[in-house]
CSV table of C-alpha atoms and ligand atoms in Angstrom, one decimal:
chain,number,residue,atom,x,y,z
A,1292,MET,CA,10.7,30.7,115.7
A,1293,THR,CA,9.8,32.4,119.0
A,1294,SER,CA,8.3,29.1,120.1
A,1295,GLN,CA,9.0,27.0,123.2
A,1296,ARG,CA,10.9,24.6,121.0
A,1297,SER,CA,13.5,27.2,119.9
A,1298,ARG,CA,13.9,28.3,123.6
A,1299,ASP,CA,14.4,24.6,124.6
A,1300,ARG,CA,17.0,24.2,121.9
A,1301,LEU,CA,18.9,27.3,123.2
A,1302,VAL,CA,18.9,25.9,126.8
A,1303,ILE,CA,20.3,22.5,125.5
A,1304,GLN,CA,23.1,24.5,123.8
A,1305,LEU,CA,23.9,26.5,126.9
A,1306,ARG,CA,24.0,23.3,129.0
A,1307,GLU,CA,26.4,21.7,126.4
A,1308,MET,CA,28.6,24.9,126.7
A,1309,GLY,CA,29.0,24.3,130.4
A,1310,ILE,CA,26.2,26.3,132.1
A,1311,ARG,CA,25.3,24.3,135.2
A,1312,SER,CA,22.8,26.4,137.2
A,1313,GLU,CA,19.3,25.0,136.7
A,1314,SER,CA,17.8,28.2,138.0
A,1315,VAL,CA,19.7,30.3,135.4
A,1316,LEU,CA,18.8,27.9,132.6
A,1317,ALA,CA,15.1,28.0,133.7
A,1318,SER,CA,15.2,31.8,133.6
A,1319,ILE,CA,16.6,31.8,130.1
A,1320,ARG,CA,13.9,29.4,129.1
A,1321,SER,CA,11.1,31.5,130.5
A,1322,THR,CA,12.3,35.0,129.5
A,1323,PRO,CA,10.9,36.2,126.1
A,1324,ARG,CA,14.2,37.4,124.5
A,1325,HIS,CA,12.2,38.2,121.3
A,1326,ILE,CA,10.5,41.0,123.1
A,1327,PHE,CA,13.9,42.6,123.7
A,1328,VAL,CA,15.0,42.8,120.1
A,1329,ASP,CA,13.6,44.6,117.0
A,1330,GLU,CA,10.6,42.7,115.5
A,1331,ALA,CA,12.7,42.2,112.3
A,1332,LEU,CA,15.2,40.1,114.3
A,1333,ALA,CA,12.6,38.2,116.4
A,1334,SER,CA,13.1,35.0,114.4
A,1335,ARG,CA,16.8,35.0,115.6
A,1336,ALA,CA,16.1,35.9,119.2
A,1337,TYR,CA,16.7,32.3,120.5
A,1338,ASP,CA,20.0,31.8,118.5
A,1339,ASN,CA,23.0,31.8,120.8
A,1340,THR,CA,24.3,35.1,119.3
A,1341,ALA,CA,24.6,38.8,120.0
A,1342,LEU,CA,22.2,40.9,117.9
A,1343,PRO,CA,22.2,44.6,117.1
A,1344,ILE,CA,19.9,46.8,119.2
A,1345,GLY,CA,20.6,50.1,117.5
A,1346,HIS,CA,22.9,53.0,118.4
A,1347,ASN,CA,25.9,50.7,117.7
A,1348,GLN,CA,25.1,48.5,120.7
A,1349,THR,CA,24.3,44.8,120.9
A,1350,ILE,CA,22.2,42.6,123.1
A,1351,SER,CA,24.7,40.1,124.7
A,1352,GLN,CA,24.9,36.5,123.6
A,1353,PRO,CA,22.7,34.3,125.7
A,1354,TYR,CA,25.7,32.2,126.7
A,1355,ILE,CA,27.4,35.2,128.1
A,1356,VAL,CA,24.3,36.4,130.0
A,1357,ALA,CA,24.0,32.9,131.5
A,1358,ARG,CA,27.7,32.7,132.4
A,1359,MET,CA,27.7,36.2,134.0
A,1360,THR,CA,24.5,35.5,135.9
A,1361,GLU,CA,25.7,32.1,137.1
A,1362,ALA,CA,29.0,33.6,138.3
A,1363,LEU,CA,27.2,36.4,140.1
A,1364,LEU,CA,24.9,33.9,141.9
A,1365,GLU,CA,27.7,31.6,143.1
A,1366,THR,CA,27.8,33.5,146.4
A,1367,GLY,CA,24.0,33.2,146.9
A,1368,GLU,CA,21.0,35.2,145.7
A,1369,PRO,CA,21.7,38.9,146.2
A,1370,ASP,CA,19.5,41.4,147.9
A,1371,ARG,CA,20.5,44.4,145.7
A,1372,VAL,CA,22.3,44.1,142.3
A,1373,LEU,CA,23.6,47.0,140.2
A,1374,GLU,CA,23.9,46.6,136.4
A,1375,ILE,CA,25.9,49.0,134.3
A,1376,GLY,CA,24.7,49.1,130.6
A,1377,THR,CA,20.9,48.4,130.5
A,1378,GLY,CA,20.9,48.2,126.7
A,1379,CYS,CA,17.7,46.5,125.7
A,1380,GLY,CA,17.1,45.3,129.2
A,1381,TYR,CA,17.3,41.5,128.7
A,1382,GLN,CA,20.1,40.9,131.2
A,1383,THR,CA,18.3,43.2,133.6
A,1384,ALA,CA,15.2,41.1,133.3
A,1385,ILE,CA,17.2,37.9,134.0
A,1386,LEU,CA,18.8,39.5,137.1
A,1387,ALA,CA,15.4,40.7,138.4
A,1388,GLN,CA,14.4,37.0,138.7
A,1389,PHE,CA,17.1,36.5,141.3
A,1390,ALA,CA,17.7,39.7,143.2
A,1391,ARG,CA,15.2,41.5,145.5
A,1392,GLN,CA,15.9,44.8,143.7
A,1393,VAL,CA,17.9,45.5,140.5
A,1394,TYR,CA,19.3,48.9,139.8
A,1395,SER,CA,20.4,49.6,136.2
A,1396,ILE,CA,22.2,52.5,134.5
A,1397,GLU,CA,22.3,53.3,130.8
A,1398,ARG,CA,23.9,56.3,129.0
A,1399,ILE,CA,21.9,56.2,125.8
A,1400,LYS,CA,18.4,57.7,126.4
A,1401,ALA,CA,16.5,56.0,123.6
A,1402,LEU,CA,17.7,52.5,124.7
A,1403,LEU,CA,16.7,53.2,128.3
A,1404,ALA,CA,13.3,54.4,127.2
A,1405,ASN,CA,12.7,51.2,125.2
A,1406,ALA,CA,14.0,49.0,128.0
A,1407,ARG,CA,11.7,50.7,130.5
A,1408,GLU,CA,8.7,50.1,128.3
A,1409,ARG,CA,9.5,46.4,128.2
A,1410,PHE,CA,10.0,46.1,132.0
A,1411,GLN,CA,6.5,47.6,132.4
A,1412,SER,CA,4.8,45.5,129.8
A,1413,LEU,CA,6.3,42.3,131.2
A,1414,ASN,CA,5.4,43.5,134.7
A,1415,TYR,CA,8.8,43.6,136.4
A,1416,ARG,CA,8.3,45.6,139.6
A,1417,ASN,CA,11.8,45.3,141.1
A,1418,ILE,CA,13.8,47.1,138.5
A,1419,LYS,CA,14.9,50.8,139.0
A,1420,SER,CA,16.8,52.4,136.1
A,1421,ILE,CA,18.5,55.7,135.5
A,1422,TYR,CA,20.1,57.6,132.7
A,1423,GLY,CA,23.7,58.3,133.6
A,1424,ASP,CA,27.3,57.3,133.5
A,1425,GLY,CA,27.6,53.9,135.0
A,1426,GLY,CA,31.3,54.3,135.7
A,1427,GLN,CA,30.2,56.4,138.7
A,1428,GLY,CA,28.0,53.6,140.0
A,1429,TRP,CA,24.8,54.5,141.9
A,1430,PRO,CA,26.1,55.3,145.4
A,1431,GLU,CA,22.7,56.0,147.0
A,1432,ASN,CA,21.8,52.3,147.1
A,1433,ALA,CA,25.2,50.9,147.9
A,1434,PRO,CA,26.6,48.6,149.0
A,1435,TYR,CA,25.5,45.9,146.4
A,1436,GLN,CA,25.8,42.2,146.9
A,1437,GLY,CA,26.3,42.0,143.1
A,1438,ILE,CA,27.5,44.4,140.4
A,1439,LEU,CA,27.4,43.3,136.7
A,1440,VAL,CA,28.9,45.4,134.0
A,1441,THR,CA,27.9,44.7,130.3
A,1442,ALA,CA,30.4,47.1,128.6
A,1443,ALA,CA,34.2,46.9,128.9
A,1444,PRO,CA,36.4,49.5,130.5
A,1445,ALA,CA,40.2,49.4,130.1
A,1446,LYS,CA,40.6,48.7,133.8
A,1447,VAL,CA,38.4,48.0,136.8
A,1448,PRO,CA,36.8,51.2,138.0
A,1449,GLU,CA,37.7,51.8,141.7
A,1450,THR,CA,34.3,53.5,142.2
A,1451,LEU,CA,32.5,50.3,141.5
A,1452,LEU,CA,34.7,48.3,143.8
A,1453,SER,CA,34.0,50.7,146.6
A,1454,GLN,CA,30.2,50.1,146.1
A,1455,LEU,CA,30.5,46.4,146.7
A,1456,ALA,CA,29.4,44.8,149.9
A,1457,VAL,CA,31.8,42.5,151.8
A,1458,GLY,CA,31.1,39.1,150.3
A,1459,GLY,CA,29.7,40.8,147.2
A,1460,ARG,CA,30.9,40.2,143.7
A,1461,LEU,CA,31.7,42.3,140.6
A,1462,ILE,CA,31.4,40.6,137.2
A,1463,ILE,CA,33.1,42.7,134.6
A,1464,PRO,CA,34.7,42.5,131.1
A,1465,ILE,CA,38.1,44.3,131.0
A,1466,GLY,CA,40.3,45.4,128.1
A,1467,HIS,CA,40.2,46.6,124.5
A,1468,SER,CA,38.2,44.9,121.7
A,1469,GLY,CA,39.8,41.7,120.6
A,1470,GLN,CA,41.5,41.0,123.9
A,1471,GLN,CA,39.0,41.3,126.7
A,1472,LYS,CA,38.7,39.0,129.7
A,1473,LEU,CA,35.7,38.5,131.9
A,1474,LEU,CA,36.6,38.8,135.6
A,1475,SER,CA,34.9,37.9,138.8
A,1476,ILE,CA,36.0,40.0,141.7
A,1477,THR,CA,34.8,39.2,145.2
A,1478,ARG,CA,35.2,41.6,148.1
A,1479,THR,CA,36.6,40.1,151.3
A,1480,ASP,CA,37.1,41.5,154.8
A,1481,ASP,CA,40.6,42.7,153.9
A,1482,GLY,CA,40.6,43.0,150.1
A,1483,TYR,CA,39.5,41.6,146.8
A,1484,VAL,CA,39.9,38.1,145.2
A,1485,GLU,CA,40.0,38.1,141.4
A,1486,LYS,CA,39.2,35.2,139.1
A,1487,HIS,CA,39.5,35.0,135.3
A,1488,LEU,CA,36.3,33.5,133.8
A,1489,ASP,CA,36.4,33.7,130.0
A,1490,GLY,CA,37.7,35.5,126.9
A,1491,VAL,CA,34.9,37.8,125.8
A,1492,SER,CA,33.9,40.5,123.3
A,1493,PHE,CA,31.9,43.5,124.6
A,1494,VAL,CA,31.3,47.1,123.4
A,1495,PRO,CA,33.5,49.6,125.3
A,1496,LEU,CA,32.3,51.3,128.5
A,1497,ARG,CA,32.2,55.0,127.6
A,1498,THR,CA,32.7,57.9,129.9
A,1499,GLY,CA,30.1,60.6,130.3
A,1500,MET,CA,26.6,60.7,128.9
A,1501,GLY,CA,25.4,59.7,125.4
B,2634,SAH,N1,23.0,44.1,128.8
B,2634,SAH,C1,22.8,44.8,127.6
B,2634,SAH,C2,24.1,45.1,126.9
B,2634,SAH,C3,24.0,46.2,126.0
B,2634,SAH,S1,25.6,46.6,125.3
B,2634,SAH,C4,21.9,44.0,126.7
B,2634,SAH,O1,22.0,42.7,126.7
B,2634,SAH,O2,21.2,44.6,125.9
B,2634,SAH,C5,26.3,47.6,126.5
B,2634,SAH,C6,25.5,48.8,127.0
B,2634,SAH,O3,26.3,49.6,127.9
B,2634,SAH,C7,25.1,49.8,125.8
B,2634,SAH,O4,23.7,50.0,125.9
B,2634,SAH,C8,25.8,51.1,126.2
B,2634,SAH,O5,25.1,52.3,125.8
B,2634,SAH,C9,26.0,51.0,127.7
B,2634,SAH,N2,27.1,51.7,128.2
B,2634,SAH,C10,28.3,51.9,127.7
B,2634,SAH,N3,29.0,52.8,128.6
B,2634,SAH,C11,28.2,53.1,129.6
B,2634,SAH,C12,28.3,53.9,130.8
B,2634,SAH,N4,29.5,54.5,131.1
B,2634,SAH,N5,27.3,54.0,131.6
B,2634,SAH,C13,26.1,53.3,131.3
B,2634,SAH,N6,25.9,52.6,130.3
B,2634,SAH,C14,26.9,52.4,129.4
């Protein structure tokens, strides 16, 4: 069930659901999602569903990972990308195939430790991750051409907007559970342009450390 056939079937589904970017579809096909979930769930790794990763968190649904990545890449391949909410590291690994350098922040230590082991064993050399509160961003490496947030705050954090490069893009779910919307916010010379992408369901973005 972790075979190439089940990965191909997932890609066909994502295409049917409207994912158009061939390079994003290729990255989903080639990234071993079963390595990012518990062994007991490996047989479901290529189903188009979110799965538990422990600590009350989930690995995002492949469709959502593809949708967010595609939306982020619309402005071209970014030099530096910041991800908030490393979780199991699957979305991070997808981003690492498009950006020169990916920075990722996670507030649950045990999840971060597991994700780091996976990055190492799969030989990703362009991912830097830290334990911290992603709501503060990672100012040392700013500005970012892309920021992708995989947990939902009630409103867009100003701090993250301020760490976006001009022409850069923030992809973020906003709102309380049951009524979240996925937004794409592009920084322009004189402000921000906001676009509504989808209705979504993410775990909440927490404040402080776990
Ligand atoms: N992209 C991840 C999604 C995991 S769920 C994956 O596919 O596995 C969202 C993650 O965001 C959780 O791991 C949660 O601990 C983390 N998170 C929530 N609030 C956070 C914050 N303020 N800073 C950093 N990480 C946060």
